[in-house]
PDB file of C-alpha atoms in Angstrom:
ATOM      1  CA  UNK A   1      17.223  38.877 -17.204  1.00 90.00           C
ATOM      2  CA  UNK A   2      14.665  37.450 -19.747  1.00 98.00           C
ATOM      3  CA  UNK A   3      16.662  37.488 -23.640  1.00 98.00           C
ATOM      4  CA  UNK A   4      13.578  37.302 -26.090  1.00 98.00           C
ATOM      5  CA  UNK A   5      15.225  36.668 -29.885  1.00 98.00           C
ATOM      6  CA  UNK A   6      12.704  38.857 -32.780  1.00 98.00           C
ATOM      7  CA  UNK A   7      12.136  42.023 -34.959  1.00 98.00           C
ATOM      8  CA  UNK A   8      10.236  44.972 -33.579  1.00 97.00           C
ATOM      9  CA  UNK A   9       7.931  44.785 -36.224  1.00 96.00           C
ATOM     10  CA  UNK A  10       6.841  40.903 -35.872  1.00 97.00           C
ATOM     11  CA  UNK A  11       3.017  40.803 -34.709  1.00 97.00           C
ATOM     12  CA  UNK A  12       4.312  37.411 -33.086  1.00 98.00           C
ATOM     13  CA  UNK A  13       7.247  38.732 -31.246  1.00 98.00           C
ATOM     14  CA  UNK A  14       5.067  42.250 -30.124  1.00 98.00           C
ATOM     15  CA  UNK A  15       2.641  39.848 -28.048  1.00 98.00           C
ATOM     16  CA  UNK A  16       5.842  39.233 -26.075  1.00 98.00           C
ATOM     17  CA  UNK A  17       7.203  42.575 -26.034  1.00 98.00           C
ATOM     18  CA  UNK A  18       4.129  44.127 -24.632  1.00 98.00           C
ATOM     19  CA  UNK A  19       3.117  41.717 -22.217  1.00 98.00           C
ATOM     20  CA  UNK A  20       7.029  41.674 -20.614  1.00 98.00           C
ATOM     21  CA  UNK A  21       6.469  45.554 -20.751  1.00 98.00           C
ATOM     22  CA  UNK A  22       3.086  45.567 -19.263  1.00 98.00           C
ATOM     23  CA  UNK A  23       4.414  43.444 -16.254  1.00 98.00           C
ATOM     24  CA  UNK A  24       7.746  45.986 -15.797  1.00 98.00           C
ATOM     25  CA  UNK A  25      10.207  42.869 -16.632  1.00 98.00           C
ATOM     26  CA  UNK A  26      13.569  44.089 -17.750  1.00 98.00           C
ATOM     27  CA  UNK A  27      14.462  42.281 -20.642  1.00 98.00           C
ATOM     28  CA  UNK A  28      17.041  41.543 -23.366  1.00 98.00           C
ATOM     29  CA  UNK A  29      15.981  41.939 -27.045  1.00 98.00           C
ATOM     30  CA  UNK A  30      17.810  40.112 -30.053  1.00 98.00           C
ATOM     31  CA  UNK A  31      17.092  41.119 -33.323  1.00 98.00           C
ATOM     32  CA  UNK A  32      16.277  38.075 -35.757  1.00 98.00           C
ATOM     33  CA  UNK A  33      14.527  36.868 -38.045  1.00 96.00           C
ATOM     34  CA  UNK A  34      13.845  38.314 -41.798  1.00 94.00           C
ATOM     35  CA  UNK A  35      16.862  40.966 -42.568  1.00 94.00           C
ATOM     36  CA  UNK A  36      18.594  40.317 -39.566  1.00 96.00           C
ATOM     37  CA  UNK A  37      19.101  36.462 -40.132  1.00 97.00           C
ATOM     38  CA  UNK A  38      20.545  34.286 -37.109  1.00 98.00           C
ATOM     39  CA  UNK A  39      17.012  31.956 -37.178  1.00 98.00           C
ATOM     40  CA  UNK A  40      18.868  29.647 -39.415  1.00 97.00           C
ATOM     41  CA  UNK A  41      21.978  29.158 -37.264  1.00 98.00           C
ATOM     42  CA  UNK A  42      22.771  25.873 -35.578  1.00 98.00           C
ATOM     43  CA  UNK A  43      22.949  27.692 -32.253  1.00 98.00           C
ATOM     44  CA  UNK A  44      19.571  29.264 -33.023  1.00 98.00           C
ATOM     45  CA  UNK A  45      17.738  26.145 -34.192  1.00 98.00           C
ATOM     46  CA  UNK A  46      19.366  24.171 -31.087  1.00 98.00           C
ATOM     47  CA  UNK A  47      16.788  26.619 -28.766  1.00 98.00           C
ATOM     48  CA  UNK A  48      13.996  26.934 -31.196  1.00 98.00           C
ATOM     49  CA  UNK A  49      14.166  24.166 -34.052  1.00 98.00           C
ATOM     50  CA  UNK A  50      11.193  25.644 -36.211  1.00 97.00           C
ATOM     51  CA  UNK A  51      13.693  28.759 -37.046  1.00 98.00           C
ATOM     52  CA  UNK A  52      10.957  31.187 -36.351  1.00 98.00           C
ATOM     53  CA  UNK A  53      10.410  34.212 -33.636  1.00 98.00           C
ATOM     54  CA  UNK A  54       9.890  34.687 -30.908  1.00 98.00           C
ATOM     55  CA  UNK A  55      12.509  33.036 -28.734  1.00 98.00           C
ATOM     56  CA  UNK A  56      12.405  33.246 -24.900  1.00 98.00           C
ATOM     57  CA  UNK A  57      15.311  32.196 -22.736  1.00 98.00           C
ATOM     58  CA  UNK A  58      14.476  32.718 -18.776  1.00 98.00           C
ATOM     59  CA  UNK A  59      17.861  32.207 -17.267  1.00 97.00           C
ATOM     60  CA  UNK A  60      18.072  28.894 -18.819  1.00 97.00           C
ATOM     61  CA  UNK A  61      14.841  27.566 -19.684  1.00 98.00           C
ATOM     62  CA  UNK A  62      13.749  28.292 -23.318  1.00 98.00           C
ATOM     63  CA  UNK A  63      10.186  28.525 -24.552  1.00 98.00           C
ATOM     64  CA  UNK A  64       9.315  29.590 -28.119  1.00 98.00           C
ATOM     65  CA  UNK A  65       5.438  30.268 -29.544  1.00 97.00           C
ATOM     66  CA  UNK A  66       4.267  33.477 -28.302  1.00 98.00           C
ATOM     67  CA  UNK A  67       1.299  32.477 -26.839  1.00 98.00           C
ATOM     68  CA  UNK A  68       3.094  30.197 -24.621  1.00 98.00           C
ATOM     69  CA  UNK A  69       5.338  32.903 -23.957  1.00 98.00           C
ATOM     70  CA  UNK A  70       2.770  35.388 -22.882  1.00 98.00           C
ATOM     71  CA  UNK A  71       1.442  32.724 -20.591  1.00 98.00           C
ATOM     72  CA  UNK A  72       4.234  31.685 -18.866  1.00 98.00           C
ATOM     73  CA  UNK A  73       5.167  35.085 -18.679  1.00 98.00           C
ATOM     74  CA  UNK A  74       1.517  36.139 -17.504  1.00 98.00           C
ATOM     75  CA  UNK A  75       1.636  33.227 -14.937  1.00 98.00           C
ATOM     76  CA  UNK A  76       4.777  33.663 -13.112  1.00 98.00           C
ATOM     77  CA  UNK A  77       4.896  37.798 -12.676  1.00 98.00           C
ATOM     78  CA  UNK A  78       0.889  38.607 -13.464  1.00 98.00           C
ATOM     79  CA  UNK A  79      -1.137  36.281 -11.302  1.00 96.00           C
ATOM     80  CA  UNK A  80      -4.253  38.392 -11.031  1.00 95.00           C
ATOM     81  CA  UNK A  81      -4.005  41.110 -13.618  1.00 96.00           C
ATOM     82  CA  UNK A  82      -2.629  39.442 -16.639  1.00 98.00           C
ATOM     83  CA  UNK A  83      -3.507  36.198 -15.491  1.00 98.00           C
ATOM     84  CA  UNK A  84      -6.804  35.750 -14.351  1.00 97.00           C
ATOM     85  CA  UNK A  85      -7.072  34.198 -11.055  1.00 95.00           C
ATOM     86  CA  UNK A  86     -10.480  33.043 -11.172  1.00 96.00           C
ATOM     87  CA  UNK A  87     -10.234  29.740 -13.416  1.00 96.00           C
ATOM     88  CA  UNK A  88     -13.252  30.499 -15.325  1.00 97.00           C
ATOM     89  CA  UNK A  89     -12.292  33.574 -16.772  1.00 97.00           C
ATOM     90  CA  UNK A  90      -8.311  32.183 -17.118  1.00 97.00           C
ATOM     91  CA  UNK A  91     -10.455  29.655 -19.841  1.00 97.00           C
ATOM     92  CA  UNK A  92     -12.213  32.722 -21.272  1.00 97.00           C
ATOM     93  CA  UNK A  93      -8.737  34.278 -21.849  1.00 97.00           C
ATOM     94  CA  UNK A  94      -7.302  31.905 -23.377  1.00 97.00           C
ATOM     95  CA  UNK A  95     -10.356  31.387 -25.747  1.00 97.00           C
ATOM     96  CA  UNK A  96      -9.479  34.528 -26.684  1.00 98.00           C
ATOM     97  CA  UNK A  97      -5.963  34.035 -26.962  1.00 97.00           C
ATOM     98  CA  UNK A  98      -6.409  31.142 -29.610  1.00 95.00           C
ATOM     99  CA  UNK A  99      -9.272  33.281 -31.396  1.00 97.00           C
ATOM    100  CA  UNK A 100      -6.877  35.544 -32.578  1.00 97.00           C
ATOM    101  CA  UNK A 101      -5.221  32.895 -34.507  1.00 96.00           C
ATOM    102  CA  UNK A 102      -8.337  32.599 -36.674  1.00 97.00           C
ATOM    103  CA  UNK A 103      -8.500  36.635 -37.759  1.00 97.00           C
ATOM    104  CA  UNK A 104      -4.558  35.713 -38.128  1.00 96.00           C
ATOM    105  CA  UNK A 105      -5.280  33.227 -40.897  1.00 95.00           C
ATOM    106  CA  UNK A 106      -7.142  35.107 -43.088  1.00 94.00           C
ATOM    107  CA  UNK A 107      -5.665  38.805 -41.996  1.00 95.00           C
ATOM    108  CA  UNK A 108      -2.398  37.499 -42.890  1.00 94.00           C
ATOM    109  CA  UNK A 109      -2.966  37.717 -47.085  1.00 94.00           C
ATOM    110  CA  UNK A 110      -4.507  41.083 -46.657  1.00 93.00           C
ATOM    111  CA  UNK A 111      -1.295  42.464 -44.812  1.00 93.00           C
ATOM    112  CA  UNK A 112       1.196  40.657 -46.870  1.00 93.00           C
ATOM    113  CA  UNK A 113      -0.408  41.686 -50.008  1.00 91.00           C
ATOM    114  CA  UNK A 114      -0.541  45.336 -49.427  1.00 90.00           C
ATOM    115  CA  UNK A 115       2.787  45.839 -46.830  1.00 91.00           C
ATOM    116  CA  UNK A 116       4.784  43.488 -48.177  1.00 92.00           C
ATOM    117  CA  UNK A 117       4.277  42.407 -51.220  1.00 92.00           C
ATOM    118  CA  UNK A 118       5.041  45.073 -54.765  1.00 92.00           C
ATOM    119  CA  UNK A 119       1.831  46.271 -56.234  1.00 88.00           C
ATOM    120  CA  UNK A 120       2.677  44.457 -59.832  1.00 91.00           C
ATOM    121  CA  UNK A 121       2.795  41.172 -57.540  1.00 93.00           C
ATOM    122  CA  UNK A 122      -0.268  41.424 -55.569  1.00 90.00           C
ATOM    123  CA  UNK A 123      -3.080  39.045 -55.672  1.00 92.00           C
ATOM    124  CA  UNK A 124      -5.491  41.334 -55.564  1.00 87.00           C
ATOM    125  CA  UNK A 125      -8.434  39.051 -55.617  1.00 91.00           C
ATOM    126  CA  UNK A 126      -7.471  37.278 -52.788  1.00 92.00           C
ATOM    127  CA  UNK A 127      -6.524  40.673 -50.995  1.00 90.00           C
ATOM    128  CA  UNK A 128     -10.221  41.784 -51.614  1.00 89.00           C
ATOM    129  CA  UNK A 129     -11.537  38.290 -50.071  1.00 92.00           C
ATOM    130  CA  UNK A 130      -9.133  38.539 -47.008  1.00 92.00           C
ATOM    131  CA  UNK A 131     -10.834  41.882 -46.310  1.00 91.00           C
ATOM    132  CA  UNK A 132     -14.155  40.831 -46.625  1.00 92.00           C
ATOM    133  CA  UNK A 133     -13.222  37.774 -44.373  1.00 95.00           C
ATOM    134  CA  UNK A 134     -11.673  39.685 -41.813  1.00 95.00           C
ATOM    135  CA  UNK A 135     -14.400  42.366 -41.300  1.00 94.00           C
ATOM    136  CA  UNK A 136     -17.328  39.360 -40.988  1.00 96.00           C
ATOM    137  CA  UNK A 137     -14.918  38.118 -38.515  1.00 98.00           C
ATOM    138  CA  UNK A 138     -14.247  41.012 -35.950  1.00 98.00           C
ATOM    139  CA  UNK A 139     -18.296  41.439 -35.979  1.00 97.00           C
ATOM    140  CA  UNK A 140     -17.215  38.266 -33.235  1.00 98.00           C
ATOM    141  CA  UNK A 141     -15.063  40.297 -30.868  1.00 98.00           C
ATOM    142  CA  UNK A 142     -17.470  43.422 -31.511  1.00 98.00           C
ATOM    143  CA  UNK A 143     -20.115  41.298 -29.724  1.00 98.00           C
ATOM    144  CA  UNK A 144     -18.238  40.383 -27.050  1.00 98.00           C
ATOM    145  CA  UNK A 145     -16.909  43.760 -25.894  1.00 98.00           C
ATOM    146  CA  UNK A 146     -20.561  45.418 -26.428  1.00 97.00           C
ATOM    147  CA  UNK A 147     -20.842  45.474 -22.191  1.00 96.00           C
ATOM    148  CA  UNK A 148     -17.531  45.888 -20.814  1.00 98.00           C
ATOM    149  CA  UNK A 149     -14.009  47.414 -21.954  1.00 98.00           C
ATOM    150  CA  UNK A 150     -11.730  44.462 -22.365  1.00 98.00           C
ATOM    151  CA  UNK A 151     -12.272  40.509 -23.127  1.00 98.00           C
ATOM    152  CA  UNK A 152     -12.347  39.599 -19.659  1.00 96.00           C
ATOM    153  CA  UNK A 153     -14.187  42.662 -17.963  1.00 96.00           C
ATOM    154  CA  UNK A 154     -12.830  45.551 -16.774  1.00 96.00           C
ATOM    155  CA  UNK A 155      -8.986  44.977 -16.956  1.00 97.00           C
ATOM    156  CA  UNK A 156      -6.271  43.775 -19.440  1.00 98.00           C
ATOM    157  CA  UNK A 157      -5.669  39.737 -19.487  1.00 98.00           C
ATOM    158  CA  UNK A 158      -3.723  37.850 -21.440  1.00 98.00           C
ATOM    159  CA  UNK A 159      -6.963  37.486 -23.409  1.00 98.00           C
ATOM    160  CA  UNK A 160      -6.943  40.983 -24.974  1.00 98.00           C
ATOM    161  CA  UNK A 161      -3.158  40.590 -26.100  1.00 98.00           C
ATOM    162  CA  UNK A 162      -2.878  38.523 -29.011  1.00 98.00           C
ATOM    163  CA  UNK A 163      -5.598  40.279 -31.168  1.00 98.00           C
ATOM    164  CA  UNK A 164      -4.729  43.819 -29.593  1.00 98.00           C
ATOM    165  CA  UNK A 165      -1.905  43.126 -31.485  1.00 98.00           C
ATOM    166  CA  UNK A 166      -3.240  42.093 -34.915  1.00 97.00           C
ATOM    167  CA  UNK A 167      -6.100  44.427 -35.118  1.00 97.00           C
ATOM    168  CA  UNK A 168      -3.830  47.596 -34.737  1.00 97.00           C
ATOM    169  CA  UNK A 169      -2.208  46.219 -38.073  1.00 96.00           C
ATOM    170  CA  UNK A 170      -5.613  46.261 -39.184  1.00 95.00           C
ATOM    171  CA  UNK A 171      -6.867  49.554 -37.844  1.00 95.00           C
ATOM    172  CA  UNK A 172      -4.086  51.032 -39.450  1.00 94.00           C
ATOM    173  CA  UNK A 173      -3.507  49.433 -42.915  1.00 89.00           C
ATOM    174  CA  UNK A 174      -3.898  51.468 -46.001  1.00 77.00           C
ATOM    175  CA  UNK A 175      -6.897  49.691 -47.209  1.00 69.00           C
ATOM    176  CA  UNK A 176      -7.007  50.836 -50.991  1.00 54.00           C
ATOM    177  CA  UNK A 177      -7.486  48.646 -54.185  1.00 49.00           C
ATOM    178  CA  UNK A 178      -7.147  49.784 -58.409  1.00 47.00           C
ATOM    179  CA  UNK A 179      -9.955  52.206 -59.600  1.00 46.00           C
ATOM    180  CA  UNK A 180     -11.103  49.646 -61.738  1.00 47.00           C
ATOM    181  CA  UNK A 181      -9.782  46.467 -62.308  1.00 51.00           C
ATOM    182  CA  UNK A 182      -8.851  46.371 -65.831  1.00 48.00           C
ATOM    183  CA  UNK A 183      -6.652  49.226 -65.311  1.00 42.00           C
ATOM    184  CA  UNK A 184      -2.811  48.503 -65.329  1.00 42.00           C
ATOM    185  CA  UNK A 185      -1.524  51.436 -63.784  1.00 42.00           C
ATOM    186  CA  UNK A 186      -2.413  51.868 -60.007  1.00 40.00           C
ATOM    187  CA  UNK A 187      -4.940  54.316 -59.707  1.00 38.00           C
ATOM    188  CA  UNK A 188      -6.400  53.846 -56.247  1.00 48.00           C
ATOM    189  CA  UNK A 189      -9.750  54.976 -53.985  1.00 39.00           C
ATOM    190  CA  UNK A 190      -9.741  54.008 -50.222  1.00 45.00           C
ATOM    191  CA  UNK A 191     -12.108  51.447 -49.301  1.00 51.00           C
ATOM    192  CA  UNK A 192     -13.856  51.807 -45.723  1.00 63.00           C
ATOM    193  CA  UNK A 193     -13.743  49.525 -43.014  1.00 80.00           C
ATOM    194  CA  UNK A 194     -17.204  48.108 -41.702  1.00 88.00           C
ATOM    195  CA  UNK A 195     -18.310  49.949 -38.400  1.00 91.00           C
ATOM    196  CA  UNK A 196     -17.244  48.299 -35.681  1.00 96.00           C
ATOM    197  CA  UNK A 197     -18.194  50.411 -32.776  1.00 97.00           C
ATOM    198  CA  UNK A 198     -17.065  48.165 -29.791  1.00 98.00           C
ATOM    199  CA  UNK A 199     -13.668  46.930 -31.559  1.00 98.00           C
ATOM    200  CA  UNK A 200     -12.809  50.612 -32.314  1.00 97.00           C
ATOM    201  CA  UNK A 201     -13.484  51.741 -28.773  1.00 98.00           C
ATOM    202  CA  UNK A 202     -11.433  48.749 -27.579  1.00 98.00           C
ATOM    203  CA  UNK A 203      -8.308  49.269 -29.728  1.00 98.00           C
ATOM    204  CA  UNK A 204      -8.645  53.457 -28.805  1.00 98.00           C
ATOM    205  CA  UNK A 205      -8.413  52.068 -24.744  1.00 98.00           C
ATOM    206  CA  UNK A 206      -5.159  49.840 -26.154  1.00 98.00           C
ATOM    207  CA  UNK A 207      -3.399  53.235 -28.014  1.00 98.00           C
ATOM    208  CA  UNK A 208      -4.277  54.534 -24.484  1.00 98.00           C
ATOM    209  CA  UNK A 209      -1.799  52.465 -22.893  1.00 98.00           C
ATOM    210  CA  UNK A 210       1.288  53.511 -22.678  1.00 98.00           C
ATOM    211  CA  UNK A 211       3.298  49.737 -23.446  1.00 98.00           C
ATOM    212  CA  UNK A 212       0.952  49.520 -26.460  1.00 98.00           C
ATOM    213  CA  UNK A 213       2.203  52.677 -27.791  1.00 98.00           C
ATOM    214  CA  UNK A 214       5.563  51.727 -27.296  1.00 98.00           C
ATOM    215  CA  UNK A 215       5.936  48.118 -28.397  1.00 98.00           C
ATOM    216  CA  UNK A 216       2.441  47.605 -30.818  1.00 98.00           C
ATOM    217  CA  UNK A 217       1.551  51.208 -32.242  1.00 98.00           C
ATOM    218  CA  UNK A 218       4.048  51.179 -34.320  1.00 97.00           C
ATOM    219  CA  UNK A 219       4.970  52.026 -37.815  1.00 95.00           C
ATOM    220  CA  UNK A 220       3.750  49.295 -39.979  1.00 92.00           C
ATOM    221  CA  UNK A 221       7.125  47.242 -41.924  1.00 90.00           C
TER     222      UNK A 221
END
């Protein structure tokens, strides 16, 4: 049985999580990382020396990144659905895989700043670039899905996984900023997200899925 070490709520270690649950792999889950501790542990850093999540451990043979994860995984029980036989579009999924790292980058302030970070702390100028940044950004994957429902065509890869995963965070984060910004005291208006037809009908056809509603659709921590 696979043992996967991370928190539920880790958009690194849900990648994982929902591709194992897509492919029906029964599966250990260790909590770590954050509250729970154990990434600093000599028997933790002996499998993954970076200290981070997630952690795979296939009867033996450790792996840690998720995206390597999901593509080992992907490769070994999904050759066909997950994993795109056809080489071609195998290179167009993993585009997209390593795309998401690049909404990552600059989502990762915005989410930070308003989920986990006190309101008196919050940069709020850099939260209010990060948003900006991430909308002009997703305009990229809104292209891309104008003509068909996932990344790859008309069925999940491991292309649609990564960013499934960090634009539910998006779709549902309480976008808000002060009134005005000389005011102390948080007085707050919600601030729209820019249209994004094709994204929006992507991420609805992701809820849809029953694995996404389990392991990503989640309350956001």
């Amino acid at each position: 049985m696979l043992k996967i070490w991370g928190r539920v709520n880790s958009v690194n270690v849900k990648k994982v999580l929902w591709c194992v649950d897509e492919l029906g792999l029964p599966y250990e889950r260790i909590d770590a990382g954050m509250q729970f501790g154990v990434v600093d542990t000599p028997e933790y850093r002996r499998m993954n020396p970076n200290g981070l999540v997630p952690t795979m451990d296939d009867n033996g043979f450790v792996v840690w990144e998720s995206h390597p994860i999901v593509r080992y995984l992907a490769a070994k029980h999904g050759a066909g659905t997950l994993w795109p036989a056809d080489l071609r579009q195998r290179a167009d999924s993993d585009r997209w895989m390593d795309w998401a790292y690049t909404f990552q980058a600059s989502f990762r302030t915005v989410f930070w700043g308003l989920v986990r970070t006190p309101p008196e702390k919050r940069d709020l100028k850099a939260i209010e670039e990060g948003k900006k940044r991430c909308g002009e950004l997703l305009a990229i994957p809104d292209q891309a899905l104008a003509h068909k429902p996932y990344f790859i065509g008309n069925s999940l890869t491991i292309g649609d996984i990564p960013l499934g995963c960090h634009v539910h965070l998006w779709m549902r984060l309480p976008i808000e900023r002060p009134a005005h910004p000389n005011l102390q005291r948080w007085m707050r208006v919600p601030i729209e997200r820019p249209r994004l037809p094709n994204v929006e009908a992507w991420f609805a056809r992701l809820c849809a899925r029953p694995a996404y509603q389990k392991i990503v659709d989640i309350p956001l921590s």
